[in-house]
XYZ file of C-alpha atoms in Angstrom:
760
model
C 71.693 103.849 -239.437
C 75.181 102.529 -238.826
C 76.765 99.128 -239.047
C 79.499 97.351 -237.151
C 82.027 99.006 -239.497
C 80.704 102.411 -238.420
C 81.217 101.632 -234.752
C 84.450 102.461 -233.050
C 86.993 99.744 -233.584
C 88.315 98.580 -230.288
C 90.441 95.499 -229.567
C 88.699 92.833 -227.628
C 90.206 90.699 -224.961
C 90.940 87.422 -226.754
C 92.264 85.887 -223.597
C 88.907 85.958 -221.747
C 88.622 83.242 -219.173
C 85.980 80.555 -219.804
C 86.166 78.895 -216.402
C 85.870 80.024 -212.794
C 88.879 80.181 -210.566
C 88.508 77.355 -208.084
C 91.069 78.679 -205.620
C 89.633 79.987 -202.380
C 90.598 83.599 -201.790
C 90.858 83.776 -198.025
C 91.124 87.527 -198.098
C 87.971 87.679 -200.215
C 86.176 85.484 -197.669
C 87.315 87.747 -194.850
C 86.176 90.809 -196.730
C 82.851 89.119 -197.466
C 82.388 88.550 -193.729
C 83.307 92.153 -192.982
C 80.909 93.416 -195.618
C 78.172 91.283 -194.096
C 78.766 92.667 -190.598
C 75.170 93.860 -190.345
C 73.838 90.354 -190.965
C 76.314 88.836 -188.505
C 75.511 91.488 -185.888
C 71.787 90.829 -186.340
C 72.239 87.110 -185.685
C 74.550 87.801 -182.722
C 71.862 89.981 -181.171
C 69.231 87.378 -182.062
C 71.293 84.629 -180.390
C 71.835 86.913 -177.389
C 68.102 87.547 -177.023
C 67.245 83.850 -177.452
C 69.910 82.914 -174.890
C 68.544 85.400 -172.345
C 64.953 84.274 -172.916
C 65.892 80.588 -172.708
C 67.886 81.067 -169.501
C 64.848 82.719 -167.927
C 62.354 80.236 -169.414
C 64.045 77.112 -168.035
C 63.614 76.304 -164.366
C 66.820 76.007 -162.302
C 68.213 72.493 -161.925
C 69.581 71.271 -158.589
C 71.740 68.272 -157.746
C 72.070 65.931 -154.774
C 74.942 63.483 -154.190
C 75.482 60.417 -151.981
C 78.101 57.670 -151.483
C 77.728 53.926 -150.823
C 80.507 51.421 -150.078
C 80.249 47.854 -151.387
C 82.165 45.190 -149.382
C 83.438 42.012 -150.995
C 81.426 39.743 -148.683
C 79.309 39.747 -145.564
C 81.085 40.863 -142.373
C 78.942 38.808 -139.988
C 80.092 35.248 -140.786
C 83.917 34.945 -140.812
C 84.218 35.472 -137.055
C 82.007 32.465 -136.358
C 84.501 29.943 -137.603
C 85.438 28.104 -140.743
C 82.787 25.420 -140.486
C 79.787 27.750 -140.437
C 81.310 29.889 -143.204
C 81.752 26.828 -145.312
C 78.168 25.876 -144.580
C 76.788 29.200 -145.875
C 79.350 29.781 -148.593
C 80.657 33.164 -149.776
C 79.277 35.651 -152.259
C 81.271 38.274 -154.162
C 79.611 41.557 -155.204
C 80.971 43.916 -157.827
C 80.240 47.633 -157.535
C 79.166 47.856 -161.149
C 76.664 45.067 -160.681
C 75.242 46.815 -157.637
C 75.071 50.088 -159.558
C 72.816 48.462 -162.139
C 70.756 46.899 -159.355
C 70.123 50.342 -157.839
C 68.561 51.478 -161.125
C 66.241 48.463 -161.290
C 62.495 48.516 -160.670
C 63.013 46.278 -157.629
C 64.726 49.209 -155.873
C 62.821 52.104 -157.463
C 59.272 50.769 -157.228
C 59.015 51.063 -153.403
C 60.216 54.681 -153.674
C 57.732 55.423 -156.469
C 54.850 54.009 -154.432
C 55.896 55.697 -151.203
C 56.214 59.209 -152.689
C 53.397 58.923 -155.269
C 55.883 59.684 -158.047
C 53.550 58.318 -160.712
C 51.225 61.303 -160.229
C 52.216 64.306 -162.366
C 50.708 67.793 -161.957
C 51.038 70.838 -164.217
C 49.575 74.337 -164.022
C 47.926 75.039 -167.381
C 47.536 78.727 -166.544
C 51.311 79.274 -166.677
C 52.311 80.410 -170.172
C 55.746 80.682 -171.758
C 55.690 84.441 -171.183
C 54.928 83.883 -167.488
C 57.949 81.584 -167.232
C 60.187 84.194 -168.833
C 58.849 87.047 -166.710
C 58.971 85.188 -163.390
C 62.330 83.475 -164.166
C 61.129 80.464 -162.127
C 57.885 78.521 -161.789
C 56.600 76.284 -159.025
C 57.098 72.536 -159.311
C 55.175 69.724 -157.661
C 56.243 68.352 -154.290
C 55.851 64.615 -153.619
C 55.589 63.210 -150.120
C 54.164 60.084 -148.458
C 50.974 62.091 -147.841
C 50.437 62.906 -151.525
C 51.350 65.405 -154.242
C 51.182 69.206 -153.913
C 51.643 72.100 -156.351
C 51.571 75.826 -155.636
C 49.856 78.190 -158.080
C 49.194 81.913 -158.150
C 45.571 81.298 -157.134
C 45.965 78.595 -154.521
C 47.440 75.175 -153.882
C 46.770 71.770 -155.402
C 46.899 68.738 -153.082
C 46.172 65.187 -154.261
C 46.503 62.301 -151.803
C 45.324 59.499 -154.117
C 45.019 58.999 -157.860
C 44.783 55.476 -159.226
C 43.432 54.584 -162.659
C 42.931 51.504 -164.788
C 45.398 50.463 -167.441
C 43.469 52.258 -170.160
C 43.922 55.652 -168.475
C 47.667 55.378 -167.804
C 49.810 58.133 -169.318
C 46.680 59.990 -170.455
C 46.216 63.575 -169.201
C 43.174 64.715 -167.254
C 42.240 68.259 -166.239
C 41.095 69.259 -162.776
C 39.111 72.365 -161.911
C 37.217 73.568 -158.896
C 33.525 74.355 -158.632
C 32.857 75.595 -155.140
C 33.279 72.644 -152.764
C 33.367 70.200 -155.679
C 35.883 69.364 -158.378
C 35.519 68.323 -162.017
C 37.831 65.739 -163.555
C 37.751 65.432 -167.349
C 39.779 63.868 -170.123
C 37.972 65.583 -172.985
C 35.410 62.793 -173.369
C 34.113 62.014 -169.886
C 33.425 64.486 -167.068
C 33.529 63.257 -163.467
C 32.322 65.407 -160.589
C 33.279 64.742 -156.977
C 33.626 66.228 -153.504
C 36.830 67.699 -152.121
C 38.541 65.855 -149.213
C 36.587 62.689 -149.927
C 37.741 59.522 -151.726
C 35.930 59.288 -155.041
C 35.469 56.363 -157.401
C 34.453 56.882 -161.010
C 33.709 54.456 -163.814
C 34.764 55.577 -167.271
C 34.938 54.101 -170.729
C 38.487 52.792 -170.149
C 38.086 51.594 -166.557
C 38.007 52.715 -162.941
C 39.352 55.959 -161.452
C 40.094 56.377 -157.722
C 40.973 59.902 -156.646
C 41.096 61.989 -153.486
C 41.427 65.733 -154.044
C 42.233 67.663 -150.885
C 42.594 71.170 -152.303
C 42.405 73.093 -155.589
C 42.929 76.737 -156.658
C 40.048 79.094 -157.228
C 37.303 78.343 -159.721
C 38.160 78.057 -163.430
C 41.868 77.503 -162.708
C 42.704 74.302 -164.593
C 45.314 71.774 -163.523
C 46.575 68.902 -165.637
C 46.961 65.597 -163.806
C 48.410 62.389 -165.243
C 48.922 58.923 -163.822
C 52.064 57.518 -165.359
C 52.863 53.856 -165.795
C 55.539 52.371 -163.562
C 57.884 51.900 -166.522
C 57.526 55.527 -167.600
C 58.155 56.778 -164.078
C 61.234 54.617 -163.484
C 62.583 55.656 -166.892
C 62.141 59.313 -165.922
C 63.955 58.692 -162.634
C 66.828 56.923 -164.384
C 67.202 59.851 -166.792
C 68.007 62.131 -163.861
C 69.812 59.482 -161.745
C 73.514 58.741 -162.133
C 75.073 55.687 -160.432
C 78.791 55.183 -161.096
C 81.787 53.667 -159.327
C 84.361 56.232 -158.244
C 87.674 55.132 -159.639
C 88.532 51.525 -160.482
C 87.869 48.645 -158.119
C 87.289 51.044 -155.224
C 83.914 49.602 -154.263
C 82.629 53.168 -153.735
C 79.458 54.019 -155.657
C 78.565 57.666 -156.218
C 74.889 58.431 -156.672
C 73.727 61.785 -157.997
C 70.298 63.011 -158.978
C 69.118 66.224 -160.618
C 65.745 67.920 -160.407
C 63.904 71.220 -160.426
C 63.419 71.219 -156.633
C 66.395 70.748 -154.322
C 64.469 69.385 -151.349
C 62.429 67.030 -153.513
C 65.537 65.730 -155.286
C 67.381 65.030 -152.033
C 64.356 63.240 -150.582
C 63.901 60.957 -153.598
C 67.624 60.080 -153.690
C 67.633 59.342 -149.965
C 64.652 57.009 -150.286
C 66.351 55.223 -153.209
C 69.436 54.628 -151.051
C 67.371 53.370 -148.106
C 65.399 51.077 -150.428
C 68.634 49.625 -151.793
C 70.180 49.155 -148.331
C 67.023 47.423 -147.107
C 67.044 45.070 -150.082
C 70.765 44.480 -149.575
C 70.387 43.468 -145.942
C 67.439 41.240 -146.745
C 69.429 39.631 -149.557
C 72.467 39.103 -147.274
C 70.477 37.213 -144.570
C 68.283 35.252 -146.986
C 70.658 32.257 -147.076
C 70.923 32.104 -143.290
C 67.158 32.354 -142.875
C 66.497 29.455 -145.250
C 69.080 27.276 -143.466
C 67.557 28.032 -140.052
C 64.091 27.128 -141.289
C 65.396 23.786 -142.558
C 67.113 23.058 -139.239
C 63.992 23.937 -137.270
C 62.088 21.211 -139.142
C 64.831 18.586 -138.643
C 65.686 19.045 -134.930
C 62.395 17.615 -133.526
C 62.630 14.621 -135.816
C 66.227 13.863 -134.899
C 65.469 14.261 -131.205
C 62.628 11.752 -131.360
C 64.767 9.351 -133.365
C 67.536 9.574 -130.750
C 65.089 8.926 -127.920
C 63.684 5.863 -129.712
C 67.173 4.457 -130.319
C 68.226 4.954 -126.676
C 65.021 3.265 -125.452
C 65.575 0.153 -127.598
C 69.261 -0.017 -126.607
C 68.447 0.242 -122.894
C 65.838 -2.521 -123.122
C 68.399 -4.775 -124.833
C 70.988 -4.169 -122.093
C 68.427 -4.889 -119.345
C 67.570 -8.181 -120.938
C 71.044 -9.488 -121.874
C 73.404 -7.402 -119.806
C 76.650 -5.865 -121.108
C 78.338 -7.738 -123.956
C 82.135 -7.657 -124.229
C 82.716 -6.787 -127.873
C 86.049 -7.863 -129.373
C 88.623 -5.379 -130.470
C 87.864 -5.977 -134.122
C 84.192 -5.432 -133.626
C 84.979 -2.259 -131.693
C 87.100 -0.903 -134.539
C 84.442 -1.784 -137.053
C 81.859 -0.109 -134.912
C 83.971 3.019 -134.571
C 84.609 3.219 -138.313
C 80.986 2.536 -139.112
C 79.960 5.234 -136.668
C 82.309 7.749 -138.261
C 80.960 6.871 -141.709
C 77.425 7.454 -140.527
C 78.399 10.837 -139.124
C 79.990 11.787 -142.433
C 76.980 10.522 -144.334
C 74.635 12.641 -142.263
C 76.775 15.739 -142.655
C 76.883 15.231 -146.404
C 73.134 14.692 -146.522
C 72.665 17.888 -144.528
C 74.846 19.827 -146.934
C 73.043 18.296 -149.900
C 69.681 19.273 -148.457
C 70.933 22.798 -148.003
C 72.361 22.992 -151.518
C 69.238 21.637 -153.138
C 67.340 24.638 -151.810
C 69.359 26.747 -154.283
C 70.578 24.348 -156.959
C 69.269 21.448 -158.988
C 70.469 17.842 -158.860
C 72.653 18.500 -161.914
C 74.730 21.223 -160.199
C 78.456 20.273 -159.876
C 78.425 20.718 -156.085
C 75.415 18.399 -155.699
C 77.002 15.815 -158.022
C 80.219 15.957 -155.984
C 78.352 15.263 -152.729
C 76.483 12.371 -154.405
C 79.817 10.814 -155.387
C 81.127 11.144 -151.800
C 77.923 9.560 -150.479
C 78.367 6.642 -152.861
C 81.925 5.969 -151.652
C 80.892 6.100 -147.994
C 77.852 3.891 -148.616
C 80.055 1.309 -150.344
C 82.457 1.285 -147.392
C 79.561 1.051 -144.947
C 78.175 -1.924 -146.862
C 81.538 -3.648 -146.609
C 81.675 -3.107 -142.836
C 78.098 -4.301 -142.441
C 78.978 -7.501 -144.268
C 81.930 -8.031 -141.930
C 79.858 -7.412 -138.843
C 77.252 -9.857 -140.161
C 79.755 -12.614 -139.459
C 79.743 -11.864 -135.717
C 77.503 -13.806 -133.371
C 73.847 -12.811 -133.458
C 73.844 -11.317 -129.940
C 76.961 -9.303 -130.612
C 75.520 -8.067 -133.878
C 72.355 -6.921 -132.149
C 74.379 -5.109 -129.472
C 76.524 -3.416 -132.072
C 73.512 -2.362 -134.102
C 71.627 -0.837 -131.169
C 74.665 0.932 -129.712
C 75.558 2.194 -133.218
C 72.082 3.634 -133.843
C 72.081 5.363 -130.483
C 75.524 6.885 -130.988
C 74.782 8.053 -134.514
C 71.466 9.684 -133.617
C 73.042 11.404 -130.624
C 75.905 12.776 -132.771
C 73.583 14.008 -135.516
C 71.232 15.677 -133.070
C 73.984 17.466 -131.149
C 75.706 18.630 -134.341
C 72.502 20.033 -135.800
C 71.611 21.753 -132.536
C 75.080 23.329 -132.336
C 74.887 24.619 -135.928
C 71.396 25.982 -135.345
C 72.565 28.071 -132.393
C 75.579 29.336 -134.358
C 73.389 30.418 -137.285
C 71.087 32.325 -134.969
C 74.081 34.249 -133.662
C 75.319 34.826 -137.229
C 71.966 36.129 -138.386
C 71.809 38.611 -135.523
C 75.204 40.008 -136.525
C 74.746 40.165 -140.285
C 74.883 43.706 -141.708
C 74.915 43.079 -145.465
C 77.748 44.030 -147.802
C 76.705 47.643 -148.519
C 76.880 50.583 -146.160
C 76.015 54.247 -146.480
C 78.943 56.652 -146.441
C 77.170 59.932 -147.261
C 73.457 60.605 -147.458
C 72.274 63.359 -149.831
C 72.095 66.894 -148.496
C 70.412 69.986 -149.969
C 72.837 72.679 -151.119
C 70.204 74.858 -152.847
C 72.852 75.793 -155.411
C 71.556 75.524 -158.968
C 73.812 73.726 -161.434
C 71.788 74.787 -164.468
C 70.987 76.793 -166.429
C 74.402 78.493 -166.568
C 72.993 81.787 -167.742
C 76.245 83.475 -168.691
C 77.403 80.403 -170.613
C 74.044 80.123 -172.405
C 74.140 83.799 -173.379
C 77.724 83.516 -174.640
C 76.958 80.315 -176.551
C 73.815 81.872 -178.009
C 75.835 84.837 -179.221
C 78.550 82.586 -180.653
C 76.008 80.385 -182.413
C 74.315 83.495 -183.765
C 77.676 84.766 -185.032
C 78.420 81.397 -186.640
C 74.980 81.246 -188.267
C 75.282 84.811 -189.509
C 78.761 84.123 -190.902
C 77.521 80.951 -192.596
C 74.619 82.815 -194.207
C 76.934 85.589 -195.388
C 79.377 83.075 -196.878
C 76.623 80.984 -198.446
C 75.049 84.105 -199.913
C 78.450 85.194 -201.160
C 79.037 81.781 -202.790
C 75.581 81.373 -204.267
C 75.280 85.005 -205.329
C 78.610 85.750 -207.052
C 78.217 89.511 -207.342
C 80.123 91.925 -209.525
C 83.119 93.331 -207.651
C 86.452 93.081 -209.440
C 86.841 94.973 -212.762
C 89.699 92.672 -213.834
C 87.546 89.635 -213.159
C 84.680 91.167 -215.172
C 86.987 91.843 -218.101
C 88.415 88.323 -217.897
C 84.975 86.685 -217.839
C 83.326 88.847 -220.492
C 86.173 89.988 -222.738
C 84.743 93.522 -222.539
C 86.787 96.376 -221.013
C 85.517 98.221 -217.942
C 85.750 101.782 -219.232
C 84.550 103.497 -216.040
C 83.974 102.870 -212.354
C 81.453 105.295 -210.904
C 81.696 105.725 -207.111
C 78.599 106.013 -205.004
C 77.401 109.502 -204.249
C 76.031 109.553 -200.679
C 74.085 112.740 -201.408
C 72.317 111.289 -204.442
C 71.629 108.095 -202.473
C 69.862 110.107 -199.780
C 67.951 112.147 -202.357
C 66.689 108.992 -204.083
C 65.101 107.942 -200.809
C 63.120 111.180 -200.694
C 60.353 111.269 -203.251
C 59.901 115.008 -202.752
C 63.497 115.892 -203.671
C 64.010 118.046 -206.773
C 67.113 117.573 -208.892
C 68.946 114.277 -208.761
C 71.710 115.334 -211.156
C 75.255 115.442 -209.809
C 75.832 118.870 -211.375
C 73.336 120.382 -208.942
C 73.389 118.058 -205.952
C 76.993 116.845 -205.650
C 79.205 118.577 -208.203
C 82.350 118.322 -206.073
C 82.174 114.547 -205.673
C 84.443 111.943 -207.186
C 81.278 110.442 -208.695
C 80.879 113.538 -210.867
C 84.547 113.427 -211.852
C 84.148 109.771 -212.841
C 81.236 110.718 -215.152
C 83.442 113.379 -216.746
C 86.196 110.795 -217.218
C 83.670 108.543 -218.937
C 82.711 111.444 -221.225
C 86.354 111.983 -222.140
C 86.782 108.293 -222.890
C 83.768 108.334 -225.199
C 84.709 111.589 -226.974
C 88.130 110.270 -227.930
C 86.795 106.814 -228.685
C 84.248 107.873 -231.344
C 84.781 109.203 -234.895
C 85.267 112.951 -235.065
C 82.781 113.359 -237.952
C 79.637 111.570 -238.951
C 79.137 109.874 -242.343
C 77.053 111.819 -244.893
C 74.252 113.773 -243.266
C 74.638 111.924 -239.975
C 76.494 114.017 -237.485
C 75.005 112.926 -234.115
C 76.913 110.424 -232.010
C 74.466 107.918 -230.545
C 75.309 106.203 -227.254
C 73.097 103.377 -226.031
C 73.180 102.706 -222.309
C 71.635 99.497 -221.034
C 72.105 97.002 -218.224
C 71.797 93.299 -217.599
C 68.903 93.686 -215.140
C 66.759 96.404 -213.541
C 68.136 98.538 -210.757
C 71.745 98.803 -211.925
C 71.586 102.627 -212.263
C 71.571 103.064 -216.052
C 69.182 106.039 -215.787
C 71.593 107.713 -213.338
C 74.486 107.178 -215.763
C 72.428 108.320 -218.799
C 71.155 111.547 -217.265
C 74.481 112.638 -215.780
C 76.468 111.631 -218.859
C 74.109 113.730 -221.031
C 74.585 116.690 -218.704
C 78.391 116.605 -218.896
C 78.219 116.417 -222.712
C 76.322 119.727 -222.708
C 79.367 121.307 -221.053
C 81.195 120.797 -224.370
C 78.713 123.230 -225.959
C 77.174 120.353 -227.855
C 73.462 119.888 -228.443
C 72.425 116.744 -226.671
C 69.265 114.712 -226.408
C 68.521 112.111 -223.774
C 65.844 109.609 -224.773
C 64.006 107.365 -222.307
C 63.554 104.288 -224.514
C 62.368 102.137 -221.625
C 58.699 102.458 -222.552
C 57.675 99.988 -219.846
C 59.234 101.193 -216.604
C 61.351 104.224 -217.544
C 61.832 106.744 -214.724
C 63.964 109.441 -216.385
C 61.090 111.959 -216.319
C 61.371 112.010 -212.514
C 65.014 113.098 -212.772
C 63.923 116.193 -214.710
C 60.736 116.707 -212.670
C 58.514 116.119 -215.704
C 55.647 113.858 -216.671
C 55.985 110.793 -218.837
C 53.348 111.880 -221.423
C 54.131 113.062 -224.981
C 57.164 110.895 -225.366
C 58.664 108.118 -227.451
C 55.767 105.674 -227.117
C 53.280 108.356 -228.114
C 55.322 109.282 -231.159
C 55.711 105.694 -232.335
C 51.999 105.049 -231.798
C 50.730 107.923 -233.922
C 48.677 107.164 -237.057
C 50.043 106.590 -240.556
C 48.734 109.982 -241.596
C 50.784 111.629 -238.878
C 53.737 109.549 -239.984
C 53.400 110.904 -243.521
C 53.281 114.460 -242.216
C 56.345 113.744 -240.152
C 58.204 112.852 -243.383
C 58.093 116.560 -244.500
C 61.295 118.547 -243.774
C 61.467 120.408 -240.482
C 60.753 124.084 -240.851
C 62.696 125.613 -238.022
C 64.937 124.707 -235.114
C 64.471 126.302 -231.742
C 67.550 127.375 -229.838
C 66.653 125.491 -226.710
C 64.992 122.399 -227.991
C 66.556 122.136 -231.427
C 63.128 121.560 -232.999
C 60.240 123.892 -233.804
C 57.297 123.939 -236.162
C 57.422 120.158 -236.573
C 55.214 117.328 -235.322
C 58.261 115.844 -233.576
C 58.753 118.957 -231.501
C 55.774 118.151 -229.265
C 57.503 114.952 -228.130
C 60.801 116.590 -227.235
C 60.947 118.833 -224.175
C 63.550 121.265 -222.917
C 65.111 120.363 -219.577
C 66.078 123.847 -218.487
C 69.723 122.935 -219.003
C 71.422 124.659 -221.899
C 71.909 122.450 -224.981
C 69.995 119.545 -223.372
C 66.596 118.190 -224.480
C 64.622 115.234 -223.203
C 62.244 112.720 -224.813
C 60.272 110.875 -222.116
C 59.024 107.343 -222.494
C 55.391 108.291 -223.161
C 52.277 106.403 -222.171
C 52.573 102.640 -221.644
C 52.252 100.884 -225.045
C 51.049 97.309 -225.511
C 54.080 96.033 -227.389
C 57.127 98.338 -227.193
C 59.412 95.971 -229.136
C 56.997 95.936 -232.106
C 56.828 99.745 -232.115
C 60.604 99.963 -232.260
C 60.822 97.449 -235.119
C 58.105 98.898 -237.438
C 60.363 101.506 -239.122
C 59.082 104.609 -237.349
C 62.018 104.619 -234.930
C 64.431 104.543 -237.893
C 62.723 107.648 -239.311
C 62.893 109.316 -235.889
C 66.619 108.705 -235.566
C 67.205 110.029 -239.092
C 65.539 113.324 -238.203
C 67.156 113.638 -234.781
C 70.617 113.131 -236.217
C 70.182 116.344 -238.192
C 69.739 118.470 -235.082
C 71.859 116.995 -232.268
C 75.516 116.329 -231.636
C 74.988 113.592 -229.062
C 72.002 111.364 -228.428
C 71.978 109.277 -225.235
C 69.453 106.428 -225.300
C 68.415 104.863 -221.979
C 67.139 101.392 -222.945
C 65.442 98.580 -220.997
C 67.633 95.854 -219.429
C 68.861 93.177 -221.830
C 67.559 90.250 -219.797
C 64.164 91.891 -219.237
C 63.296 92.836 -222.839
C 64.635 92.654 -226.386
C 64.302 96.423 -226.932
C 68.007 97.041 -226.322
C 68.992 94.778 -229.222
C 66.746 96.772 -231.620
C 67.944 100.129 -230.301
C 71.598 99.051 -230.530
C 71.340 98.976 -234.339
C 71.290 102.792 -234.279
C 74.096 103.317 -231.757
C 77.729 104.224 -232.215
C 78.528 103.015 -228.726
C 76.791 100.313 -226.698
C 77.576 100.516 -222.984
C 76.527 97.961 -220.361
C 75.918 99.274 -216.834
C 76.324 96.884 -213.893
C 76.066 97.597 -210.154
C 78.952 96.947 -207.776
C 78.254 94.175 -205.239
C 74.655 93.897 -206.419
C 74.628 92.609 -210.001
C 75.264 88.897 -210.569
C 78.325 88.004 -212.607
C 76.494 85.202 -214.389
C 73.665 87.512 -215.451
C 76.120 90.095 -216.757
C 78.002 87.476 -218.788
C 74.738 86.039 -220.120
C 73.440 89.474 -221.127
C 76.631 90.231 -223.081
C 76.470 86.801 -224.739
C 72.887 87.532 -225.793
C 74.026 90.804 -227.381
C 76.880 89.011 -229.154
C 74.483 86.405 -230.539
C 72.483 89.277 -232.076
C 75.725 90.558 -233.704
C 75.793 93.525 -231.370
C 79.146 94.545 -229.976
C 79.210 95.824 -226.405
C 81.894 98.500 -226.397
C 82.364 98.851 -222.679
C 81.151 98.101 -219.182
C 80.407 100.769 -216.587
C 80.798 99.589 -212.997
C 78.338 101.738 -211.084
C 77.872 102.511 -207.380
C 81.360 101.443 -206.329
C 81.829 101.895 -202.593
C 85.185 102.891 -201.192
C 86.457 101.774 -197.824
C 88.634 99.343 -195.901
C 86.115 96.578 -196.511
C 86.463 96.882 -200.276
C 89.322 94.939 -201.790
C 88.997 96.843 -205.027
C 88.792 100.431 -203.781
C 91.938 101.321 -205.738
C 89.710 101.568 -208.806
C 88.388 104.874 -207.500
C 89.340 108.058 -209.293
C 89.949 111.127 -207.214
C 88.700 114.688 -207.767
C 91.337 117.372 -208.181
C 90.101 120.811 -207.261
C 86.661 122.089 -208.225
C 86.458 121.260 -211.892
C 83.376 121.874 -214.074
């Protein structure tokens, strides 16, 4: 019908931008967050609800504290003198080392065994909803007598539960049947009597259990025997052992748990276990030395008695021998050497109970013994030169003196060690034992609720920003023009009244002229009409006098039918005969705007037989005042709308291939006939990206307008749709930005036009 030369000549924007602006518009981000306030509020409320539910679901956590002081060395030995202290040696203890020792199995295992901490009970009848509703659930209580757990239907009491290695850390269930109980692991069922020790043989080993009490029948309890390693690991997770300050020697112990009394009791037993081990460790050296002395004293006593007996017999037989001064000095020196040798041997014997022969201290004593033995050998050689009788006297008197000195020294040290052992207290003492405050340290409900709300706000903001970045919607007219090179010829504000009417299927007219004729939306449609009237040729070429305007969009739902119907209505106000055609033969909805049916429309006309097509080629006989057509086959497909100078052609019944119908020449003939009887023809076409119909229909249009929806359409889709039209040599004359919303949250609300008075 018309070519590009027949279309209105309009300068294009040659300076269109081909790349995105990489600068971050902070104001745009803020506005995006404000526009997404509903999403953010939803996640804030969601975080608030989750925080409240979590704070009620989790059992309260209690804490117990205690203090221990670590001394540098034992306090029982220094007062006994330097000699005995040297005999036992000294031992330094660092607080950090002791802190690690407290967490060891050596300290924790006695506590675990005493309180049956390896037995774990759980009430399977307590659900997550019960925990939330009750705000607190019962926890097991461990004592030397066994393990107990309160339930809503009775109490559980287990005094013994020992299993073989194969059953460790594997859950069993307990239930009551009258005076009996049933223990099962899903494979084996064991039945026993309450209050009686029971022994069962299973696939994985032996089970020893004593059940004292259970809730009512069919109330199931889960029971598990943990391994020692698992139990001590669990204790260490809730146990904190740290030194307060630096080099203070004060260790602070703290433990957390779901039961205040239970937590304090376990921590107290851990402290007592450590103190007991500490005292035992502090007196261990003294005990070993005393045992050694107890074995040596009887032997030395007998040896002394034997030496005195031989010496006395010698004196009875030969009388007293006057030993020379030299011999006396040699004897004295030899005696002193023997005393030193015995003391060194005693020390070596004591050291070898702890160290090997290669230890530096043992090697040092061996070297001293060698020097003394060499000197003793020299003296013995000198004495050998004395007369035989004198030598015998010296030998016997020397043996007696040495044995007496050794015996008395050992006896003295033995008595001193007994006194020392009685006074030894160890190097650790309790400063504060744990006490029960019954003040929960967790959960901090207010903090959890606040954090939940903040996390919800952060998540909501992140989703809004991510959505805003991934879904770059149409907002700024200048940006649209820069990216597409097509001018935005109209911005149509949202009409709240029409929006509400569209939600009601039973509503009648959805035209602005009847529903919202005082709105700025209606004035914007009139401004669009003015733009189009002055932008098109004043007269048609030859017999063509109708101005054809094609309205399409990049995707469904942009509001092209709203623009088409209201634009057609405002053209009728110019006393011009207008026709609105629903060319979307797939999903067109214009018939609902005029409260009509979709039958007898464009698809029906294009689908009629060749014979009907030939008849249609005859000239029209008459033109009706309302419809513009009468006495012609085409008249049955065009319907009056009830609005003066306005007719409507619905989409018709759903055809198989709408694009083929438009391209077979019948639509060209239709447009030729319609141009004879109308001043303006508005064609509502399918979206460009959904079908190719718009490209076929555009060949008959004087103006091609692209409708896009504010903050809903995607910029990339709009640009792609226009590029597709350009590739088909179709010029898009303008873009209509529809459903623009005004407000403080809109950065581009200045694009609104304002109504002035009550114009028609």
